[in-house]
PDB file of C-alpha atoms in Angstrom:
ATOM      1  CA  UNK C   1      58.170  -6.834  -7.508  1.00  0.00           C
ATOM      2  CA  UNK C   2      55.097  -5.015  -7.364  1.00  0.00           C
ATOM      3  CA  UNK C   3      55.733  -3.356  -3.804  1.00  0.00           C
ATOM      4  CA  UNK C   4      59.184  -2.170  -5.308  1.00  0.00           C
ATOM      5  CA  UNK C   5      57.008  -0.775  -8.507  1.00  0.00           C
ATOM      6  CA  UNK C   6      54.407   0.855  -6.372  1.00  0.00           C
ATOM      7  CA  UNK C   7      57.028   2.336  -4.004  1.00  0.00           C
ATOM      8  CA  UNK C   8      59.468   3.498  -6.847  1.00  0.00           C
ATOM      9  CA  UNK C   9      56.223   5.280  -8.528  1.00  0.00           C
ATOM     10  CA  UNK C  10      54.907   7.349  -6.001  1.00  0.00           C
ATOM     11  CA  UNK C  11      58.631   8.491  -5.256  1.00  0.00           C
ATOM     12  CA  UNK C  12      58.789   9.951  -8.862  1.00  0.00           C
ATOM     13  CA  UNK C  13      55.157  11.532  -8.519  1.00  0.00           C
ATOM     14  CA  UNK C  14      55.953  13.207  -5.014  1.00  0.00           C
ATOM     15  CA  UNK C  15      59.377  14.782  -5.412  1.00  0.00           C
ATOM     16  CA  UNK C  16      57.725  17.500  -8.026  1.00  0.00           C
ATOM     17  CA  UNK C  17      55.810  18.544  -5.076  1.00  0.00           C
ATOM     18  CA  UNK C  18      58.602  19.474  -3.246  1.00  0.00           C
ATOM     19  CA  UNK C  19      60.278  21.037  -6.423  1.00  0.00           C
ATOM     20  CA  UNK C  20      62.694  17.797  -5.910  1.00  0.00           C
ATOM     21  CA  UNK C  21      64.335  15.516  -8.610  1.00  0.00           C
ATOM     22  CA  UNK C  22      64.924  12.037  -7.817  1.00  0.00           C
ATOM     23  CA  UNK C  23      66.735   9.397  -9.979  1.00  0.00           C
ATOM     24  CA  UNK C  24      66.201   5.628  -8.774  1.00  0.00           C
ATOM     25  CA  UNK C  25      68.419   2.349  -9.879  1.00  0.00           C
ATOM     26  CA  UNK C  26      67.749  -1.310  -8.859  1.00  0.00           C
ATOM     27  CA  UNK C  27      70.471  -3.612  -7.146  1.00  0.00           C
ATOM     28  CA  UNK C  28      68.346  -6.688  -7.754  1.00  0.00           C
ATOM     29  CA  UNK C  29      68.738  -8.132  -4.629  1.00  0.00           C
ATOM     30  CA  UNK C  30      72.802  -7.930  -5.080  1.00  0.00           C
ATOM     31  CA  UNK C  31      74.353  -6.345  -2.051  1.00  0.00           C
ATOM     32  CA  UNK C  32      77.611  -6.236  -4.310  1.00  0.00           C
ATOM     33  CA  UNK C  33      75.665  -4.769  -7.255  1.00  0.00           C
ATOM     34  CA  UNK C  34      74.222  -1.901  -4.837  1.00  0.00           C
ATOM     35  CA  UNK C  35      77.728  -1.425  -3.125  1.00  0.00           C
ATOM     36  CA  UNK C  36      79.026  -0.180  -6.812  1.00  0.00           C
ATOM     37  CA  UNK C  37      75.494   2.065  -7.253  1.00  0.00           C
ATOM     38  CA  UNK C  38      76.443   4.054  -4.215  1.00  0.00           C
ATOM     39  CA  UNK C  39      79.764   4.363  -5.599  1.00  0.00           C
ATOM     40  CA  UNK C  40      78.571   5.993  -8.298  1.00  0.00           C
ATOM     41  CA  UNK C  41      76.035   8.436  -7.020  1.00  0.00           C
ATOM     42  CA  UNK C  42      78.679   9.872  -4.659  1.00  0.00           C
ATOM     43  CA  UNK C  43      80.869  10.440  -7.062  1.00  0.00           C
ATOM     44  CA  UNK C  44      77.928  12.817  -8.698  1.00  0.00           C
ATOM     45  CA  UNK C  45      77.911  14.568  -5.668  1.00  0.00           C
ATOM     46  CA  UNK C  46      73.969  13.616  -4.796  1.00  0.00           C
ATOM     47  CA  UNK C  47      72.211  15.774  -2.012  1.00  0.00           C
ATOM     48  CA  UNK C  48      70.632  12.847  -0.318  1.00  0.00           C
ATOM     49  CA  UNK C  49      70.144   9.120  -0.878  1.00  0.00           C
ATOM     50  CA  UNK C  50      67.161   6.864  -0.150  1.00  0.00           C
ATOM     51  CA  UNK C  51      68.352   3.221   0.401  1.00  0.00           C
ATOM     52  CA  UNK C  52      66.517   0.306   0.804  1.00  0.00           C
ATOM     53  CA  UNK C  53      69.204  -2.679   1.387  1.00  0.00           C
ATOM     54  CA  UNK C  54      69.933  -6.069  -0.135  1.00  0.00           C
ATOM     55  CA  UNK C  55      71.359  -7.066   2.440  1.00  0.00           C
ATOM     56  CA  UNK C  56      70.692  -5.304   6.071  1.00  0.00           C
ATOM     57  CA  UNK C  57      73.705  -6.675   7.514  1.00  0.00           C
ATOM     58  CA  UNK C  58      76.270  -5.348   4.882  1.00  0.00           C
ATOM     59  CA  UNK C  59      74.715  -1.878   3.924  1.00  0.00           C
ATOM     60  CA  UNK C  60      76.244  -0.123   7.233  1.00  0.00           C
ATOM     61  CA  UNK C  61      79.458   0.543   5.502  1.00  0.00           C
ATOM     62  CA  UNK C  62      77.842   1.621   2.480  1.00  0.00           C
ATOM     63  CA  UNK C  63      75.909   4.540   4.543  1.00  0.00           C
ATOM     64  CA  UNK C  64      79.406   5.148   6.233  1.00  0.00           C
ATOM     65  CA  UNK C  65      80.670   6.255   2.788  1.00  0.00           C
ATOM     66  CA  UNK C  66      77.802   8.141   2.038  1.00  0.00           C
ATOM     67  CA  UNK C  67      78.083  10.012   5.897  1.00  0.00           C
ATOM     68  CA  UNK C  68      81.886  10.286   5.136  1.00  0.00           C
ATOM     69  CA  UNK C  69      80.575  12.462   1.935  1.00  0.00           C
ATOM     70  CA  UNK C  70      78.367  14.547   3.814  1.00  0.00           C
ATOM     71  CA  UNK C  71      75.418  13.197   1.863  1.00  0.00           C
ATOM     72  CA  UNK C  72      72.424  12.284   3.974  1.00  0.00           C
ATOM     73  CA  UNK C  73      71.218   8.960   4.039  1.00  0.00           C
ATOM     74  CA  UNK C  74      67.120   7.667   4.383  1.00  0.00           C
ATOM     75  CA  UNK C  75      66.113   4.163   3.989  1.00  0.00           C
ATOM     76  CA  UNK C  76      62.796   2.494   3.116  1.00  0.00           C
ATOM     77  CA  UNK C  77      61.048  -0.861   3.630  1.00  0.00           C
ATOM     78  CA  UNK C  78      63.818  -2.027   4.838  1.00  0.00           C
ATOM     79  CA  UNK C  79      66.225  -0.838   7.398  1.00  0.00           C
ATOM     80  CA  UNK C  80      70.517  -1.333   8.370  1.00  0.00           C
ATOM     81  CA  UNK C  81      71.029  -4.311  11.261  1.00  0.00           C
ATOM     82  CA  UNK C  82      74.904  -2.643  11.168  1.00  0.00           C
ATOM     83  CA  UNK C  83      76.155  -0.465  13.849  1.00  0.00           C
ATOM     84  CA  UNK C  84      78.585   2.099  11.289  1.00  0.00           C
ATOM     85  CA  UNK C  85      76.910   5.111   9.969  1.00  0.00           C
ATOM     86  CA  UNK C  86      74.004   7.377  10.506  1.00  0.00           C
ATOM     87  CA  UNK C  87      70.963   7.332   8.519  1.00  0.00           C
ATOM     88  CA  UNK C  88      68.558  10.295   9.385  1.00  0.00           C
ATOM     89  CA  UNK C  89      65.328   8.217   8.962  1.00  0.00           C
ATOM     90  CA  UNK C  90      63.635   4.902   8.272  1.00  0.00           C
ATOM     91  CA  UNK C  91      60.148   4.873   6.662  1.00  0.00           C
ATOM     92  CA  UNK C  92      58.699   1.537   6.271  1.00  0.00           C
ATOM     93  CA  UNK C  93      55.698  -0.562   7.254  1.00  0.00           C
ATOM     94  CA  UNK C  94      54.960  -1.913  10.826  1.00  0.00           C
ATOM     95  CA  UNK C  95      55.860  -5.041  10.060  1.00  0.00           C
ATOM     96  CA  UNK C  96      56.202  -7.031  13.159  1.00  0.00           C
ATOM     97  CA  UNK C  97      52.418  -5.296  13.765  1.00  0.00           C
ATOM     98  CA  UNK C  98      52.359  -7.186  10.137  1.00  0.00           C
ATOM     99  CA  UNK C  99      53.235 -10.829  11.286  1.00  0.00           C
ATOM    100  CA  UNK C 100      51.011 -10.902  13.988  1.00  0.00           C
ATOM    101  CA  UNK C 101      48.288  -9.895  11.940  1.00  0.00           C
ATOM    102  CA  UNK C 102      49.395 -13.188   9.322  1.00  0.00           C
ATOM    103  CA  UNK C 103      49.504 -15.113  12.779  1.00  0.00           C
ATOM    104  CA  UNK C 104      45.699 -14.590  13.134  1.00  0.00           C
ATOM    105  CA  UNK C 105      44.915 -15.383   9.574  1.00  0.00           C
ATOM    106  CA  UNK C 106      46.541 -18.895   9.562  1.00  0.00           C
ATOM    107  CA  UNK C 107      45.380 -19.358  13.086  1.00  0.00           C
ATOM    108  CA  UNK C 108      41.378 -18.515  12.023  1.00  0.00           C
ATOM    109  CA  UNK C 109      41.750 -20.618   8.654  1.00  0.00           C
ATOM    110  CA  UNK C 110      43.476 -23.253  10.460  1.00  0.00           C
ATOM    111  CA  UNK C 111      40.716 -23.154  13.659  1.00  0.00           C
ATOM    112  CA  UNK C 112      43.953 -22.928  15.677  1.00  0.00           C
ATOM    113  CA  UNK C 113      45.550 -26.379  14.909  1.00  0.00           C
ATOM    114  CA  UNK C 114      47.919 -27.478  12.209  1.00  0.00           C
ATOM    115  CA  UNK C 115      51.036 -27.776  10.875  1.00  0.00           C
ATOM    116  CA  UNK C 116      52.695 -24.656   8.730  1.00  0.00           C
ATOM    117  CA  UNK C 117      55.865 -23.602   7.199  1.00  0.00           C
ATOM    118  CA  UNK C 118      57.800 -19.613   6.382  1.00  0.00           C
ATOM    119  CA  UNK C 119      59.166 -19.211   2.924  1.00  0.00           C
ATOM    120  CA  UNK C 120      61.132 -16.716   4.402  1.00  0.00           C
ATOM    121  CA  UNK C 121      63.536 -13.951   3.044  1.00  0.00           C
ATOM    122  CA  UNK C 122      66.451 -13.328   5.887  1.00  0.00           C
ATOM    123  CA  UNK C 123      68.445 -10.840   4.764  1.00  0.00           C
ATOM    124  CA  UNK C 124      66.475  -8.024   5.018  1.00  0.00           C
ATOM    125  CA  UNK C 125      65.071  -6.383   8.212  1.00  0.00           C
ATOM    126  CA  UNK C 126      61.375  -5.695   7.059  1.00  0.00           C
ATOM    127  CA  UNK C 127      61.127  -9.835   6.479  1.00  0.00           C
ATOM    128  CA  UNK C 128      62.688 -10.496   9.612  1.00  0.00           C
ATOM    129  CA  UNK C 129      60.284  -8.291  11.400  1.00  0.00           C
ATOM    130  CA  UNK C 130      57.632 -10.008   9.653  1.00  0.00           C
ATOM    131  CA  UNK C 131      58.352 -13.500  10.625  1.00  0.00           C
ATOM    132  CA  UNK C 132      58.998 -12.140  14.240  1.00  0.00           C
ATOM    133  CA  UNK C 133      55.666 -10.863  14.467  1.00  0.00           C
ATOM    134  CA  UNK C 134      54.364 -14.149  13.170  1.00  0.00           C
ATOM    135  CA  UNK C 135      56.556 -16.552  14.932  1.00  0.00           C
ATOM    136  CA  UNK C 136      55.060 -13.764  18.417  1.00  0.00           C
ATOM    137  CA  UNK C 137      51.374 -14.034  17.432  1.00  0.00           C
ATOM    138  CA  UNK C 138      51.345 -17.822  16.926  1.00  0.00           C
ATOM    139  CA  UNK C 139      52.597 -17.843  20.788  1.00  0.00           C
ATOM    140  CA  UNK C 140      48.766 -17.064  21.002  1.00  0.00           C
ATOM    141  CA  UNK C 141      47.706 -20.870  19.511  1.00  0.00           C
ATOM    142  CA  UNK C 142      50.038 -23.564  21.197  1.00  0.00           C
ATOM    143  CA  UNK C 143      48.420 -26.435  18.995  1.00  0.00           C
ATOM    144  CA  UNK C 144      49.967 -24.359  15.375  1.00  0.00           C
ATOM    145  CA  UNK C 145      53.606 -25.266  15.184  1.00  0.00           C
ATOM    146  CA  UNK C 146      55.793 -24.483  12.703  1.00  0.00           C
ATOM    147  CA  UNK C 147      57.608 -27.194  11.428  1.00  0.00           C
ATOM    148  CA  UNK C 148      59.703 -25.353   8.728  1.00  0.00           C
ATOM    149  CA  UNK C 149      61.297 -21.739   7.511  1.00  0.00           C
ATOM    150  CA  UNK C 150      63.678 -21.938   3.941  1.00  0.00           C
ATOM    151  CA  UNK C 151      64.157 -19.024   1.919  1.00  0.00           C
ATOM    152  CA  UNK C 152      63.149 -18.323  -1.226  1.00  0.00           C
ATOM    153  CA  UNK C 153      64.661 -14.366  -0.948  1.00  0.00           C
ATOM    154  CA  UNK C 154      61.467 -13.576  -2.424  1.00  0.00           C
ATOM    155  CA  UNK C 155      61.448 -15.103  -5.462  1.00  0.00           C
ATOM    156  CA  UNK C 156      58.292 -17.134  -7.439  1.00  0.00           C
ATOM    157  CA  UNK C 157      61.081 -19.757  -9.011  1.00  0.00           C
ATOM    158  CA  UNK C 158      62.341 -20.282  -5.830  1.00  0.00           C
ATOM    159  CA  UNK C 159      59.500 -20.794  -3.964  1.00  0.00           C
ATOM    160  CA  UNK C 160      57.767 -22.846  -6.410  1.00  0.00           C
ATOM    161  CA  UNK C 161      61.005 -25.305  -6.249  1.00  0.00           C
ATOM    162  CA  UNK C 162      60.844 -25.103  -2.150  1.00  0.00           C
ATOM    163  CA  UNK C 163      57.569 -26.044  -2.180  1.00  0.00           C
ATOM    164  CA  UNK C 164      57.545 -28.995  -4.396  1.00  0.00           C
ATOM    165  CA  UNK C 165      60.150 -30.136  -2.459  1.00  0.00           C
ATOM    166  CA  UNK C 166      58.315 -29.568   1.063  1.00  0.00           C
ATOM    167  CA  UNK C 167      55.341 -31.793  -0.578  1.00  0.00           C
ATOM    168  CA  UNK C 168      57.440 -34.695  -1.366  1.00  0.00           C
ATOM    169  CA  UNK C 169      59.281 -34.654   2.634  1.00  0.00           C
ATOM    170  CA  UNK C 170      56.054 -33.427   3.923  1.00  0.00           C
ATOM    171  CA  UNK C 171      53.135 -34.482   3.576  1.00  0.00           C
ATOM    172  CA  UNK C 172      50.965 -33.251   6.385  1.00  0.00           C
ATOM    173  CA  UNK C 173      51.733 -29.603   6.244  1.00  0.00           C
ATOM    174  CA  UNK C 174      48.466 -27.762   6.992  1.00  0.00           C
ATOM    175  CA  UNK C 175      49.601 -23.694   5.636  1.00  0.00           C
ATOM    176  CA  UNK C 176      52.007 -21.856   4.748  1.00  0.00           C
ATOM    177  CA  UNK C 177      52.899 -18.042   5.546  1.00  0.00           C
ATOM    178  CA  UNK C 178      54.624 -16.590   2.337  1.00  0.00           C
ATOM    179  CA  UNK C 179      56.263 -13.354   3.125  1.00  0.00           C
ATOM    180  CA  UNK C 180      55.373 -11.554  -0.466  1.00  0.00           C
ATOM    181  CA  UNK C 181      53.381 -12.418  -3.004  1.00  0.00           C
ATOM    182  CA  UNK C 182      55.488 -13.508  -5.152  1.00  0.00           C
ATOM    183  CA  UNK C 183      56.393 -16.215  -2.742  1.00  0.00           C
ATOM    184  CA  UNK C 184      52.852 -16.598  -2.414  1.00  0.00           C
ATOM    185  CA  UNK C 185      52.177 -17.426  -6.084  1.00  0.00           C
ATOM    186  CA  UNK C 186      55.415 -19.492  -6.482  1.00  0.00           C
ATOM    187  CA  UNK C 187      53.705 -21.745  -3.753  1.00  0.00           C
ATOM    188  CA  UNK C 188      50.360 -21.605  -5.382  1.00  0.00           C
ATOM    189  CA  UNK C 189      52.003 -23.035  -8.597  1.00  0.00           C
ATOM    190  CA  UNK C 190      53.329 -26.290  -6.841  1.00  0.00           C
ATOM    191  CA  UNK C 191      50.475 -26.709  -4.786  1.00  0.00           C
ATOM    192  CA  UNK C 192      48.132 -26.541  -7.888  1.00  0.00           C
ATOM    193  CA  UNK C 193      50.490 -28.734  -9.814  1.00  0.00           C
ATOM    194  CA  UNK C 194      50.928 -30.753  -6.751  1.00  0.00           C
ATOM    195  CA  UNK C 195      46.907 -31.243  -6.547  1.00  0.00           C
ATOM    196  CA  UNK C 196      47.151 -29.961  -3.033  1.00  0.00           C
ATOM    197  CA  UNK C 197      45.876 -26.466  -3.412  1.00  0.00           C
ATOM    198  CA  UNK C 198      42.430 -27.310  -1.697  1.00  0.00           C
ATOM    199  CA  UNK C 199      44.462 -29.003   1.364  1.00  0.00           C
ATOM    200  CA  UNK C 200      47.130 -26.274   2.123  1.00  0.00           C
ATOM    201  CA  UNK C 201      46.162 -23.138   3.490  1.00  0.00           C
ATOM    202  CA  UNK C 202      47.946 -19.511   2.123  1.00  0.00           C
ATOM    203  CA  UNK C 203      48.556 -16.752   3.648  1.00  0.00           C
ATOM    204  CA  UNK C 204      50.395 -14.249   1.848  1.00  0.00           C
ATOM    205  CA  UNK C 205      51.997 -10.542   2.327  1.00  0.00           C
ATOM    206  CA  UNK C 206      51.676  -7.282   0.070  1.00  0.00           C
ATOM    207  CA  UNK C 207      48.192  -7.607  -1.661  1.00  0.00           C
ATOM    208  CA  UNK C 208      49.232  -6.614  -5.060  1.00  0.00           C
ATOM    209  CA  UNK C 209      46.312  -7.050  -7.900  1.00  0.00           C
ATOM    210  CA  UNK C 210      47.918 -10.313  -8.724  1.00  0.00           C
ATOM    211  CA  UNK C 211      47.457 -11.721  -5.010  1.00  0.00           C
ATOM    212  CA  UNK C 212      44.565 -10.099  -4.702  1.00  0.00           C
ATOM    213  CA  UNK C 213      42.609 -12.052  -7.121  1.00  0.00           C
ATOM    214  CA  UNK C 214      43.789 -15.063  -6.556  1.00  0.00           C
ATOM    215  CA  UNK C 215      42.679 -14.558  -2.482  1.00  0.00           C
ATOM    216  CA  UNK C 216      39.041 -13.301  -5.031  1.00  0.00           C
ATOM    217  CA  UNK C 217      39.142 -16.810  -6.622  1.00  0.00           C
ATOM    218  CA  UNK C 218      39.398 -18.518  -2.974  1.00  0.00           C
ATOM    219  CA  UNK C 219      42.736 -20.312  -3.996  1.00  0.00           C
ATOM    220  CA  UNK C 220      44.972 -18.017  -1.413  1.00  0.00           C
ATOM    221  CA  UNK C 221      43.484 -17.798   1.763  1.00  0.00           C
ATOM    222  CA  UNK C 222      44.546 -13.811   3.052  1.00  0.00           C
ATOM    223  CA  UNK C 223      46.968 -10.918   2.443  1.00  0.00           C
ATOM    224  CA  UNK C 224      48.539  -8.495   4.813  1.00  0.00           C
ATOM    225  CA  UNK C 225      48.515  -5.316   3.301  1.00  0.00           C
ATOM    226  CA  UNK C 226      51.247  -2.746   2.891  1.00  0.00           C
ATOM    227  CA  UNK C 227      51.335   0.297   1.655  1.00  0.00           C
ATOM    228  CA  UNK C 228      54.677   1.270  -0.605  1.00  0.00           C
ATOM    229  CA  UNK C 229      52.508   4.956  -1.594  1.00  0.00           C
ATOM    230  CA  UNK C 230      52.416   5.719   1.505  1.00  0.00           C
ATOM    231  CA  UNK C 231      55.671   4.539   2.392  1.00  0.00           C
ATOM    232  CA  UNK C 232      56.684   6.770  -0.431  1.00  0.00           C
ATOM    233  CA  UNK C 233      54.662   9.875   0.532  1.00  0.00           C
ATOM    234  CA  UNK C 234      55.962   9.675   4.031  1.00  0.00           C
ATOM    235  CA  UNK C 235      59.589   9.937   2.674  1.00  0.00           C
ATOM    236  CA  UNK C 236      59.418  12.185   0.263  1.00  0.00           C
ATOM    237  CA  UNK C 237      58.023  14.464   2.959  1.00  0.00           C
ATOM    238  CA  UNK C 238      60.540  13.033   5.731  1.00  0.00           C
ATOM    239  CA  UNK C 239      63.377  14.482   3.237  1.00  0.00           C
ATOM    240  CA  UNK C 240      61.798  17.549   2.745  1.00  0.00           C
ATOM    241  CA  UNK C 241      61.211  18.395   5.672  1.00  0.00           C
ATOM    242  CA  UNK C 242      65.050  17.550   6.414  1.00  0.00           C
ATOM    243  CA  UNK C 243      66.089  19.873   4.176  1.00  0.00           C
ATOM    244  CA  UNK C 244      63.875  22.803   5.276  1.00  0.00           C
ATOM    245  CA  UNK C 245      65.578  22.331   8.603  1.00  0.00           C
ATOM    246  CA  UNK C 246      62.545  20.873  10.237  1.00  0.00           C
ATOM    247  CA  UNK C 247      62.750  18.215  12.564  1.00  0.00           C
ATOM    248  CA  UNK C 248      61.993  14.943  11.392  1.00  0.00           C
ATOM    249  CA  UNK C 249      61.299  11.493  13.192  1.00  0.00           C
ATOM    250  CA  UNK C 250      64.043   8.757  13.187  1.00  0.00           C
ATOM    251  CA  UNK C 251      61.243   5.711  12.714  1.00  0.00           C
ATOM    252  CA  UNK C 252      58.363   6.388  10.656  1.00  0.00           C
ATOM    253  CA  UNK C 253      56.549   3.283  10.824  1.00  0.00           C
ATOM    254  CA  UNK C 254      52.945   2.582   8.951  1.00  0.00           C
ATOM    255  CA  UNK C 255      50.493   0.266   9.889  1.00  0.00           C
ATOM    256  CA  UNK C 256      49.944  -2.450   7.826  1.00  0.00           C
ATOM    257  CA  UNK C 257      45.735  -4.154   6.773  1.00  0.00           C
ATOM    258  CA  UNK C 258      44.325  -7.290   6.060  1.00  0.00           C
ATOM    259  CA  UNK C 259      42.710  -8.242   2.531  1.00  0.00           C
ATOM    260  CA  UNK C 260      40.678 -11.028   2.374  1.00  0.00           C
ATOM    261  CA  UNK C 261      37.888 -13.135   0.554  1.00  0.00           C
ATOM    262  CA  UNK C 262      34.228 -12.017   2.447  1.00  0.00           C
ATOM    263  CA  UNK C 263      31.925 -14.307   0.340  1.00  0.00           C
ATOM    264  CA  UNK C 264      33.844 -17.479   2.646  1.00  0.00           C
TER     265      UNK C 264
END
């Protein structure tokens, strides 16, 4: 994913600036997968770890290990729902502040009335908080209900195949709230090959180039924006800071923006 890119990126450019070297592997959405990857980086005797989970309900033991080997533990994007083992800090995005913010979108594009659906991803904390926030803010417009939420784990395939299906059962849905963009552009696909692009309203989350110009080209309605650089930055920072012996805040959260199309 793009976020993951962004976030993984600015990680490697920071650490030099804190004379720091950092080394990062992907789980691919396998909780299993990252279980082994933690494994393996305390047996090489790491001086700190930065997480971001597969799975927020199943990482707690994982960061149990790594407190059992006296190896600090930070986590990004996404945070541990589990109630074993510390972790010093979470950096991530305000992303209930997020939802609420996607709540308004659908709500203005919809003029407060319609039908929508969450291609959801609800495993991990920073999508749950998401779809909180949205599921909050559309408290705010009575006559918007939301008449379905199926993962896709935040996947284009998946989506795509979710929302073919949702067309054939469905035929009145008025939006739907993707909660990345790939999910966004998995959606766009069906709806496109579906003919009902002009008829469903989008609203996406992450506002990578990709989303970005299709919300240009007027076929995705608005983005909430997040900012994996600065989720980066923060972190980098966060752990040196830690290891300077400064004190450093448990929940570093940033706020999130909107992108949108201004010739509508």
């Amino acid at each position: 994913h793009q976020f993951t890119k962004d976030l993984s990126d600015e990680l490697v450019n920071r650490a030099g600036d804190y004379n720091l070297k950092i080394e990062i592997e992907y789980a691919e959405f396998d909780a299993v997968r990252q279980s082994q990857i933690i494994d393996r980086f305390i047996e090489r005797h790491f001086d700190a770890i930065i997480l971001t989970p597969a799975d927020s309900g199943r990482i707690d033991a994982d960061i149990q290990k790594l407190n059992r080997a006296a190896i600090p533990v930070f986590t990004v994007d996404v945070a541990s729902l589990g109630n074993r083992g510390a972790v010093i800090s979470h950096i991530a995005s305000d992303n209930f502040q997020g939802g609420r913010v996607a709540a308004s979108l659908m709500a203005e594009a919809l003029k407060g009335k319609g039908k929508v659906v969450i291609i959801n991803h609800p495993k991990v904390t920073s999508v749950m908080e998401r779809v909180a926030g949205f599921r909050d803010g559309l408290k705010q417009w009575p006559d918007i209900d939301v008449v379905a939420d199926i993962p896709s784990w935040g996947q284009r395939d998946r989506a795509m195949s979710i929302t073919e299906d949702l067309m054939l059962m469905m035929s009145d849905i008025n939006g739907i709230f993707a909660i990345n963009d790939d999910s966004v552009m998995g959606a766009l696909k069906a709806l496109n090959a579906g003919e009902r692009a002009k008829n469903v309203v989008l609203v996406g989350y992450d506002a990578t180039p990709e989303g970005r110009a299709e919300i240009d080209r007027g076929r995705v309605y608005a983005d909430v924006v997040q900012y994996p650089r600065e989720i980066a930055r923060q972190a980098m920072k966060t752990i040196a800071d830690y290891f300077a012996g400064r004190p450093v805040t448990p929940l570093n959260l940033i706020k999130t923006g909107t992108y949108r199309n201004e010739r509508r």
